[in-house]
Short mmCIF file of C-alpha atoms in Angstrom, two decimals:
data_model
loop_
_atom_site.label_atom_id
_atom_site.label_comp_id
_atom_site.label_asym_id
_atom_site.label_seq_id
_atom_site.Cartn_x
_atom_site.Cartn_y
_atom_site.Cartn_z
CA MET A 1 68.85 65.32 -4.48
CA LEU A 2 72.06 65.74 -3.66
CA ALA A 3 72.03 69.27 -4.53
CA ALA A 4 68.86 69.86 -2.75
CA LEU A 5 70.54 68.38 0.65
CA LEU A 6 73.43 70.72 -0.18
CA SER A 7 71.27 73.80 -0.76
CA GLY A 8 68.46 72.49 1.70
CA CYS A 9 65.22 74.88 2.37
CA ALA A 10 65.03 78.51 2.99
CA GLN A 11 68.81 78.21 3.74
CA ASP A 12 69.04 82.03 2.21
CA GLU A 13 67.31 83.20 5.77
CA ARG A 14 69.29 80.80 7.90
CA LEU A 15 71.65 82.76 9.57
CA GLU A 16 75.07 81.75 10.88
CA VAL A 17 75.46 82.73 14.26
CA PHE A 18 79.21 81.70 15.85
CA ALA A 19 79.03 81.75 19.08
CA ALA A 20 81.32 81.64 22.60
CA ALA A 21 81.11 78.04 23.82
CA SER A 22 79.65 80.02 26.97
CA LEU A 23 76.68 81.45 25.23
CA ARG A 24 74.71 77.82 24.29
CA ASP A 25 72.24 77.81 26.39
CA VAL A 26 70.97 81.41 25.65
CA LEU A 27 71.52 81.15 22.31
CA THR A 28 69.77 77.13 21.79
CA GLU A 29 67.05 78.76 24.06
CA LEU A 30 66.31 81.42 21.73
CA ASP A 31 66.72 80.07 18.80
CA HIS A 32 63.75 77.51 19.74
CA GLU A 33 61.79 80.37 21.15
CA ARG A 34 62.43 82.01 17.36
CA VAL A 35 61.93 79.18 15.47
CA ALA A 36 58.33 78.70 17.36
CA GLY A 37 57.69 82.07 16.76
CA GLY A 38 57.91 80.41 12.78
CA ALA A 39 61.06 82.19 12.64
CA ALA A 40 64.17 80.67 10.37
CA PRO A 41 66.33 77.96 12.19
CA LEU A 42 70.02 79.86 12.98
CA ARG A 43 72.87 77.39 12.10
CA LEU A 44 74.72 77.26 15.45
CA ASN A 45 78.59 77.17 15.98
CA PHE A 46 79.25 76.80 19.69
CA GLY A 47 84.07 77.34 20.41
CA GLY A 48 85.97 79.06 21.96
CA SER A 49 86.15 82.21 21.13
CA GLY A 50 89.81 82.52 19.71
CA GLU A 51 89.22 79.11 17.38
CA LEU A 52 85.69 81.08 16.46
CA ALA A 53 87.54 83.85 15.23
CA ARG A 54 90.20 82.41 13.47
CA GLN A 55 87.68 80.11 12.00
CA ILE A 56 86.05 83.16 10.26
CA LEU A 57 89.37 84.65 9.43
CA ALA A 58 90.21 81.55 7.79
CA ALA A 59 86.51 81.06 5.81
CA GLY A 60 84.86 83.83 6.47
CA ARG A 61 81.31 82.15 6.74
CA ALA A 62 79.20 83.68 9.69
CA ASP A 63 76.99 86.17 10.08
CA LEU A 64 77.17 87.47 13.69
CA PHE A 65 80.58 86.84 15.90
CA LEU A 66 79.18 86.78 20.22
CA SER A 67 82.47 86.30 21.77
CA ALA A 68 83.35 86.19 25.28
CA GLY A 69 86.61 88.54 25.15
CA ALA A 70 87.15 91.68 23.70
CA LEU A 71 90.42 90.44 21.98
CA GLU A 72 88.75 87.72 19.85
CA LEU A 73 86.78 90.41 18.57
CA GLU A 74 89.32 92.84 18.04
CA ARG A 75 91.22 90.52 15.57
CA LEU A 76 88.48 90.58 13.28
CA VAL A 77 87.29 94.56 13.33
CA GLU A 78 91.88 94.97 12.77
CA GLY A 79 91.32 92.28 9.72
CA GLU A 80 88.03 94.84 8.54
CA LEU A 81 85.94 92.02 8.57
CA VAL A 82 83.33 93.37 11.17
CA LEU A 83 80.62 95.46 9.82
CA GLU A 84 80.91 99.62 10.98
CA GLY A 85 79.46 100.63 13.97
CA SER A 86 77.45 97.17 14.29
CA ARG A 87 79.78 96.24 17.57
CA ARG A 88 77.86 96.10 21.31
CA VAL A 89 78.05 94.88 23.92
CA LEU A 90 75.60 91.79 25.49
CA ALA A 91 76.48 90.52 28.46
CA SER A 92 78.80 90.32 31.58
CA ASN A 93 79.59 86.97 33.23
CA ARG A 94 81.92 86.39 36.39
CA LEU A 95 84.19 84.24 36.60
CA VAL A 96 83.51 81.85 39.69
CA LEU A 97 86.21 78.79 41.20
CA ILE A 98 84.46 75.30 41.59
CA ALA A 99 84.71 72.59 42.95
CA PRO A 100 82.97 68.82 42.29
CA SER A 101 79.82 68.89 44.28
CA GLY A 102 80.64 66.71 47.92
CA ALA A 103 84.09 67.62 47.22
CA VAL A 104 84.19 71.47 48.71
CA PRO A 105 87.54 71.91 50.17
CA SER A 106 86.68 74.22 54.25
CA ASP A 107 89.44 76.69 52.66
CA PRO A 108 89.48 76.87 48.87
CA LEU A 109 92.33 79.87 48.20
CA ALA A 110 94.76 77.31 49.84
CA ALA A 111 93.52 74.56 48.21
CA LEU A 112 94.35 76.65 45.39
CA SER A 113 97.70 76.70 46.03
CA GLU A 114 98.24 73.33 46.67
CA VAL A 115 96.22 71.72 44.15
CA ARG A 116 96.94 68.61 42.38
CA ARG A 117 95.35 70.14 38.59
CA LEU A 118 93.44 72.98 38.37
CA SER A 119 91.19 72.93 34.92
CA ILE A 120 90.36 76.49 33.13
CA ALA A 121 90.04 77.03 29.55
CA ASN A 122 93.15 77.52 27.70
CA PRO A 123 94.99 81.20 27.98
CA ALA A 124 95.99 80.74 24.55
CA TYR A 125 92.90 81.15 22.69
CA VAL A 126 89.64 81.19 25.30
CA PRO A 127 89.05 84.73 26.60
CA ALA A 128 87.75 82.73 30.20
CA GLY A 129 91.14 81.33 30.04
CA ARG A 130 92.24 84.47 30.13
CA HIS A 131 91.11 86.31 32.19
CA ALA A 132 91.56 83.39 34.59
CA ARG A 133 95.17 83.59 34.12
CA ALA A 134 95.13 87.50 34.66
CA TRP A 135 93.60 86.13 38.13
CA LEU A 136 96.11 83.88 39.25
CA GLU A 137 98.79 85.92 38.06
CA GLN A 138 97.31 88.77 40.18
CA ARG A 139 97.74 86.42 43.39
CA GLU A 140 100.64 85.57 42.26
CA LEU A 141 99.68 81.99 42.32
CA TRP A 142 100.44 81.83 38.10
CA GLU A 143 104.23 80.25 37.99
CA ARG A 144 102.78 77.67 40.37
CA LEU A 145 100.03 76.24 39.01
CA GLY A 146 100.37 76.99 35.05
CA PRO A 147 102.02 73.87 34.84
CA ARG A 148 99.97 71.62 37.02
CA ALA A 149 96.82 73.42 35.02
CA SER A 150 94.81 71.63 32.28
CA LEU A 151 94.00 73.56 29.50
CA ALA A 152 90.68 72.49 27.56
CA THR A 153 89.44 73.90 24.31
CA ASP A 154 86.59 76.21 26.10
CA VAL A 155 84.75 77.02 29.02
CA ARG A 156 82.62 74.16 28.89
CA ALA A 157 85.66 71.28 28.61
CA ALA A 158 86.67 72.47 31.63
CA LEU A 159 83.57 72.64 33.43
CA SER A 160 83.10 68.74 32.52
CA GLN A 161 86.92 67.97 33.97
CA VAL A 162 85.63 69.10 37.47
CA GLU A 163 81.87 67.42 37.07
CA SER A 164 84.16 63.92 36.42
CA GLY A 165 85.68 65.12 39.19
CA ALA A 166 88.89 64.87 36.60
CA ALA A 167 89.97 67.80 38.48
CA PRO A 168 89.58 68.81 41.76
CA LEU A 169 89.10 72.70 41.33
CA GLY A 170 88.78 74.67 37.87
CA ILE A 171 87.81 78.22 36.81
CA VAL A 172 84.37 78.96 34.80
CA TYR A 173 82.04 81.51 34.37
CA ALA A 174 79.17 81.70 36.70
CA THR A 175 76.54 80.75 33.87
CA ASP A 176 78.42 77.39 34.06
CA ALA A 177 78.63 76.62 37.27
CA ALA A 178 74.90 77.66 37.83
CA ARG A 179 73.71 74.90 35.20
CA SER A 180 75.01 71.75 36.78
CA ASP A 181 74.33 69.92 39.89
CA ARG A 182 77.77 68.23 39.46
CA VAL A 183 79.94 71.46 40.78
CA GLU A 184 79.77 73.80 43.55
CA VAL A 185 81.04 77.84 43.44
CA VAL A 186 83.26 77.59 45.73
CA GLN A 187 84.39 81.44 45.21
CA VAL A 188 83.42 84.06 43.36
CA ILE A 189 86.19 85.70 42.07
CA SER A 190 85.51 89.64 41.06
CA ASP A 191 88.51 91.21 41.03
CA GLY A 192 89.22 90.26 37.66
CA SER A 193 89.53 91.98 34.46
CA PRO A 194 85.64 92.31 33.44
CA VAL A 195 84.26 89.51 31.58
CA ARG A 196 81.98 91.47 28.48
CA TYR A 197 80.34 89.62 25.81
CA PRO A 198 80.48 91.95 22.68
CA ALA A 199 79.00 90.97 19.33
CA GLY A 200 79.23 92.24 15.65
CA ILE A 201 77.99 91.74 12.72
CA LEU A 202 80.53 90.40 9.23
CA ARG A 203 81.28 92.49 6.48
CA GLU A 204 80.85 89.87 4.27
CA SER A 205 77.35 88.49 4.98
CA PRO A 206 74.89 88.35 3.16
CA ARG A 207 71.90 88.72 4.94
CA GLN A 208 72.43 91.34 7.63
CA ALA A 209 69.61 92.93 7.91
CA LEU A 210 68.68 89.93 9.44
CA ALA A 211 72.21 89.70 11.67
CA ALA A 212 70.91 93.48 13.18
CA ASP A 213 67.14 91.93 13.83
CA LEU A 214 68.93 89.50 16.26
CA LEU A 215 71.65 91.41 17.40
CA ASP A 216 68.73 93.94 18.38
CA GLU A 217 66.56 91.27 19.86
CA LEU A 218 69.22 90.06 21.95
CA ALA A 219 70.01 93.47 23.35
CA GLY A 220 66.12 94.23 23.68
CA PRO A 221 64.11 92.84 26.64
CA ARG A 222 63.62 90.03 25.42
CA GLY A 223 67.25 88.82 24.83
CA ARG A 224 68.61 90.34 28.43
CA ALA A 225 65.89 88.75 30.62
CA LEU A 226 67.19 85.72 28.75
CA PHE A 227 70.34 86.50 29.77
CA ALA A 228 69.34 86.99 33.09
CA ARG A 229 67.67 83.83 33.35
CA HIS A 230 71.25 82.43 33.08
CA GLY A 231 72.86 84.06 35.15
CA PHE A 232 74.61 86.84 32.90
CA GLU A 233 74.84 90.36 33.77
CA PRO A 234 73.67 93.45 32.00
CA PRO A 235 76.35 94.86 30.03
CA ASP A 236 76.52 98.10 31.45
CA GLN A 237 77.78 96.42 34.77
CA ALA A 238 81.11 95.52 32.80
CA GLU A 239 81.19 99.25 31.34
CA ALA A 240 81.05 100.54 35.17
CA ARG A 241 83.29 97.77 36.80
CA LEU B 1 113.48 74.01 17.01
CA ASN B 2 111.61 75.60 19.55
CA PRO B 3 112.00 74.26 23.32
CA GLU B 4 108.86 73.42 23.74
CA VAL B 5 108.73 70.80 20.48
CA TRP B 6 111.35 68.86 22.13
CA THR B 7 109.11 68.83 25.42
CA ALA B 8 106.52 67.34 23.13
CA LEU B 9 108.43 65.16 21.60
CA GLY B 10 109.33 63.53 25.29
CA VAL B 11 106.12 63.06 26.49
CA SER B 12 104.64 61.69 22.80
CA LEU B 13 107.84 59.18 23.36
CA ARG B 14 107.12 58.39 27.10
CA VAL B 15 103.92 58.07 26.21
CA ALA B 16 103.56 55.20 23.32
CA THR B 17 106.87 53.54 25.06
CA SER B 18 104.40 53.28 27.73
CA ALA B 19 101.44 52.17 26.15
CA THR B 20 103.30 49.94 24.22
CA LEU B 21 105.01 48.01 26.81
CA LEU B 22 101.81 47.86 28.79
CA VAL B 23 99.67 46.63 26.07
CA ALA B 24 103.01 43.23 25.05
CA LEU B 25 102.15 41.54 27.51
CA PRO B 26 97.47 41.06 27.26
CA GLY B 27 98.33 41.79 23.86
CA THR B 28 101.00 38.81 22.62
CA ALA B 29 98.33 36.62 25.10
CA ILE B 30 95.40 37.36 23.30
CA ALA B 31 96.99 36.93 19.91
CA LEU B 32 98.32 33.92 20.29
CA ALA B 33 95.31 32.58 21.51
CA LEU B 34 93.42 33.94 18.65
CA ALA B 35 96.09 32.74 16.41
CA ARG B 36 95.44 28.78 18.48
CA ALA B 37 91.71 29.33 18.07
CA GLN B 38 89.11 26.90 15.79
CA ARG B 39 87.93 29.75 13.03
CA GLY B 40 84.27 30.27 12.74
CA THR B 41 83.55 30.44 16.24
CA VAL B 42 81.69 32.67 18.50
CA TRP B 43 83.70 33.27 20.87
CA ARG B 44 86.65 33.36 18.80
CA SER B 45 84.55 36.10 16.45
CA LEU B 46 83.57 38.09 19.70
CA VAL B 47 86.81 38.88 20.90
CA GLU B 48 88.10 39.54 17.46
CA THR B 49 84.97 41.91 17.43
CA LEU B 50 85.62 43.66 21.10
CA VAL B 51 89.84 43.56 19.83
CA ALA B 52 89.23 45.25 16.90
CA PHE B 53 86.19 47.87 18.79
CA PRO B 54 88.79 50.57 19.76
CA LEU B 55 89.57 51.07 16.01
CA VAL B 56 86.06 51.60 14.60
CA LEU B 57 84.81 53.37 17.77
CA PRO B 58 85.21 56.80 17.49
CA PRO B 59 88.65 58.10 19.49
CA THR B 60 86.98 60.48 21.22
CA ALA B 61 83.97 57.92 22.85
CA VAL B 62 87.21 56.11 23.89
CA GLY B 63 88.15 58.47 25.56
CA TYR B 64 85.09 59.65 27.21
CA LEU B 65 83.89 55.19 28.47
CA ILE B 66 87.25 55.62 29.68
CA VAL B 67 86.35 58.89 32.17
CA LEU B 68 83.04 57.35 32.93
CA GLY B 69 84.62 54.35 34.38
CA PHE B 70 87.33 56.76 36.59
CA ALA B 71 85.03 59.70 36.78
CA ARG B 72 84.79 60.45 40.87
CA ASP B 73 81.65 58.12 40.49
CA GLY B 74 82.88 56.07 38.56
CA PRO B 75 83.30 52.17 38.97
CA LEU B 76 86.66 52.68 39.01
CA GLY B 77 86.25 56.12 40.81
CA SER B 78 87.81 56.94 44.11
CA GLU B 79 84.62 57.62 45.87
CA THR B 80 83.99 54.01 44.39
CA ILE B 81 87.37 52.48 45.63
CA GLY B 82 88.34 54.81 47.80
CA ALA B 83 91.46 55.66 46.56
CA ASP B 84 92.49 57.90 43.67
CA LEU B 85 93.71 55.79 40.67
CA GLY B 86 94.97 59.35 39.29
CA VAL B 87 94.30 58.52 35.73
CA LEU B 88 92.08 61.78 34.90
CA LEU B 89 93.88 64.60 33.13
CA SER B 90 97.44 62.78 34.13
CA PHE B 91 100.15 61.56 32.26
CA ARG B 92 98.62 57.97 33.56
CA GLY B 93 95.59 58.57 31.53
CA ALA B 94 97.52 59.16 28.52
CA VAL B 95 98.71 55.55 28.70
CA LEU B 96 96.12 53.98 29.12
CA ALA B 97 94.33 56.10 26.08
CA SER B 98 97.02 55.40 24.05
CA SER B 99 97.20 51.27 24.70
CA VAL B 100 93.81 51.02 24.51
CA MET B 101 94.00 52.51 20.67
CA ALA B 102 96.99 50.70 20.34
CA LEU B 103 95.41 47.11 21.59
CA PRO B 104 93.67 46.40 17.97
CA LEU B 105 96.45 46.88 15.92
CA PHE B 106 99.66 45.36 18.25
CA VAL B 107 96.95 41.91 18.23
CA ARG B 108 96.08 41.81 14.07
CA THR B 109 99.73 42.11 13.47
CA ALA B 110 101.02 39.74 16.08
CA ARG B 111 97.66 37.75 15.27
CA VAL B 112 99.24 36.92 11.90
CA ALA B 113 101.76 36.62 12.36
CA PHE B 114 101.66 33.53 14.82
CA GLU B 115 98.49 32.19 12.49
CA GLU B 116 102.08 31.32 10.23
CA VAL B 117 104.39 29.06 12.79
CA GLU B 118 103.99 25.89 11.68
CA PRO B 119 101.94 24.04 13.71
CA ARG B 120 104.18 20.56 13.03
CA LEU B 121 107.23 22.69 14.93
CA GLU B 122 104.90 23.41 18.03
CA LEU B 123 104.38 19.09 18.16
CA MET B 124 107.56 18.72 18.18
CA GLY B 125 108.84 20.92 20.73
CA ARG B 126 106.09 19.33 22.67
CA SER B 127 106.92 15.92 21.67
CA LEU B 128 110.45 16.85 22.64
CA GLY B 129 109.60 17.25 26.34
CA MET B 130 108.89 21.00 26.00
CA SER B 131 106.62 22.84 28.43
CA ARG B 132 104.12 25.05 27.04
CA THR B 133 106.44 27.78 27.99
CA GLN B 134 109.43 26.19 26.25
CA VAL B 135 107.48 26.20 22.91
CA PHE B 136 106.84 29.42 22.80
CA LEU B 137 109.83 31.08 24.25
CA ARG B 138 112.23 28.59 21.72
CA VAL B 139 110.04 27.54 18.73
CA THR B 140 107.11 29.88 18.61
CA LEU B 141 108.29 33.55 19.38
CA PRO B 142 111.91 33.24 17.43
CA GLN B 143 109.31 31.79 14.29
CA ALA B 144 107.74 34.73 14.40
CA ARG B 145 109.49 37.20 15.54
CA ARG B 146 109.38 39.60 12.65
CA GLY B 147 105.62 39.78 12.85
CA VAL B 148 105.90 40.27 16.85
CA LEU B 149 109.01 43.75 16.69
CA ALA B 150 106.57 44.85 13.73
CA ALA B 151 103.40 44.73 16.59
CA PHE B 152 105.28 46.20 18.46
CA VAL B 153 106.42 49.21 15.96
CA LEU B 154 102.76 49.65 14.68
CA GLY B 155 100.85 49.70 18.34
CA PHE B 156 104.45 52.24 19.75
CA GLY B 157 103.04 54.24 15.92
CA ARG B 158 99.32 54.36 16.90
CA ALA B 159 100.23 55.21 20.16
CA LEU B 160 102.29 58.23 19.20
CA GLY B 161 99.80 59.24 16.82
CA GLU B 162 96.79 59.44 19.10
CA PHE B 163 94.87 62.19 19.92
CA GLY B 164 91.19 61.86 20.46
CA ALA B 165 90.90 59.61 23.47
CA SER B 166 93.95 60.98 25.00
CA ALA B 167 92.59 64.53 24.83
CA VAL B 168 89.46 63.71 26.22
CA VAL B 169 91.14 61.07 29.28
CA ALA B 170 94.05 62.98 29.57
CA GLY B 171 93.89 67.11 28.55
CA ASN B 172 96.50 69.42 27.90
CA VAL B 173 98.93 69.82 30.84
CA ALA B 174 102.17 71.09 29.96
CA GLY B 175 105.36 68.84 29.80
CA GLU B 176 102.96 66.26 31.50
CA THR B 177 100.32 64.26 28.88
CA ARG B 178 100.52 67.54 26.48
CA THR B 179 101.80 65.04 23.53
CA LEU B 180 102.84 66.06 19.80
CA SER B 181 99.40 65.96 18.41
CA MET B 182 98.38 68.04 21.44
CA ALA B 183 100.20 70.50 21.08
CA ILE B 184 99.59 70.70 17.05
CA TYR B 185 95.87 70.80 17.36
CA ASP B 186 96.44 73.80 19.89
CA SER B 187 99.34 75.42 17.85
CA TYR B 188 96.48 75.09 14.76
CA GLN B 189 94.13 77.55 17.65
CA VAL B 190 96.41 80.21 17.59
CA SER B 191 98.00 80.34 14.51
CA ASP B 192 101.27 79.47 16.32
CA PRO B 193 104.12 79.37 13.41
CA SER B 194 105.75 76.16 15.45
CA ILE B 195 103.12 73.83 14.04
CA VAL B 196 105.79 73.91 11.05
CA GLN B 197 108.16 71.98 13.69
CA TYR B 198 105.69 69.86 15.30
CA VAL B 199 104.13 68.48 11.93
CA GLY B 200 108.13 68.37 10.80
CA VAL B 201 108.87 65.59 13.78
CA ALA B 202 105.84 64.23 13.55
CA ALA B 203 106.01 63.71 9.99
CA LEU B 204 109.31 62.32 10.25
CA LEU B 205 109.16 60.18 12.88
CA ALA B 206 105.58 58.34 11.26
CA PHE B 207 107.35 58.02 8.21
CA VAL B 208 110.88 56.04 10.09
CA LEU B 209 108.18 53.66 12.00
CA MET B 210 105.93 52.75 8.98
CA PHE B 211 109.38 52.35 7.01
CA VAL B 212 110.70 49.93 9.84
CA ALA B 213 107.30 47.81 10.30
CA GLU B 214 107.11 48.13 6.32
CA ARG B 215 110.49 46.21 5.87
CA LEU B 216 109.52 43.82 9.11
CA LEU B 217 106.77 42.39 7.62
CA ALA B 218 107.74 42.58 4.07
CA ARG B 219 111.16 40.35 4.56
CA ARG B 220 109.22 37.83 6.46
CA ALA B 221 106.88 38.00 3.43
CA GLY B 222 110.12 37.12 1.37
CA SER B 223 111.77 34.44 3.37
CA ARG B 224 108.48 32.46 3.56
CA ALA B 225 108.70 32.67 0.00
CA ARG B 226 111.86 31.48 -0.70
CA SER B 227 111.09 28.53 2.41
CA SER B 228 108.11 27.25 0.11
CA GLY B 229 110.56 26.40 -2.91
CA GLY B 230 111.12 28.29 -6.14
CA SER B 231 107.25 27.12 -7.67
CA ALA B 232 106.74 30.95 -8.41
#
């Protein structure tokens, strides 16, 4: 019985997808649709892209990796863990400055430089945090705000910290801000480095064909519509920027 | 040693010291009340259960409950009481979370110490005209001092090792809430080789604390065995 539990049923059909935390809604919805259409459910593992890349480097278990930053996928490419030619950009996103609903400062940028606590994803291993830090550095605010920054484990955690009011301001993706009615977008940060979502199939994957199908689906009309519905922009948008 | 290791160690020690001091008074009071309460009563079991609660509840759940309480619209939030207590994502939050997690260990250790004090000695004190406070300070506490000290050491140790609840409540702010345990998690995420230093310092500290607690509790047991006569 234990063996049956461990092996699971139709386990070979189940793709193991490691995906950036900001893709949670898109992939969960896609999974529901696929299961309704008779496909085997996905095994979804969400987290900060850097943490996921580290997990793949350490255990090498995933079939497909959907990253919120080029750098994290690059680490796997360097380690020769990604199937050649499987890499493609699926969508793009924007960073936004957010505040708890009903506590939006009248002058966001002045409020930002004086803020007691700024919540961002940890720049050391989360793309959203890395982009946020790059933007703050560009505005010469990082030196001042770095010591006051609460470094969340992923971008959704940064969202939670602003939702509860623990941090009066935070920087997350537009898509994260859009899904919460407890925060408001104070300012769209558009001059930061482009935020792309590249994906790649892992070389060690025993389910490469299935993974390629899923990737095609995500890059195809159905995937594009799904990304758009959740507030993502098409990949070429990022390419152009 | 990496200077960030010293910073994280400093934060850990400050958080744990504050948390232990915060727990000391209520913890001692609860331990004494439990030790003196009649065994088997429902209210005693209820208090025991409540105190032990954080011991078995996932620390992240404890953290979430604290966040709910202090969130903007929570019962202790800025919108409700009209002032920001500054608990979330701050040093205070780290102290509060660590205190809640340290309380069970403190109370259990101190309670056992108080239970071992001969009630006769306290009665004698009362009959000599001492007030309750005098009896506590001059009879009960000196008698139970090793156990109570061990409670301090264990509570401090628990606060020092705290991760889950403080991670949720206080987050990761360098120099303020980035404790040793947070720094270990952090450096693991980026395969930072400094992790060896963080873990080394934490392990050394934990060993010293547990050894001290062990000695305090062992000698107390030893002296009891001696005073009860050479029957063994």
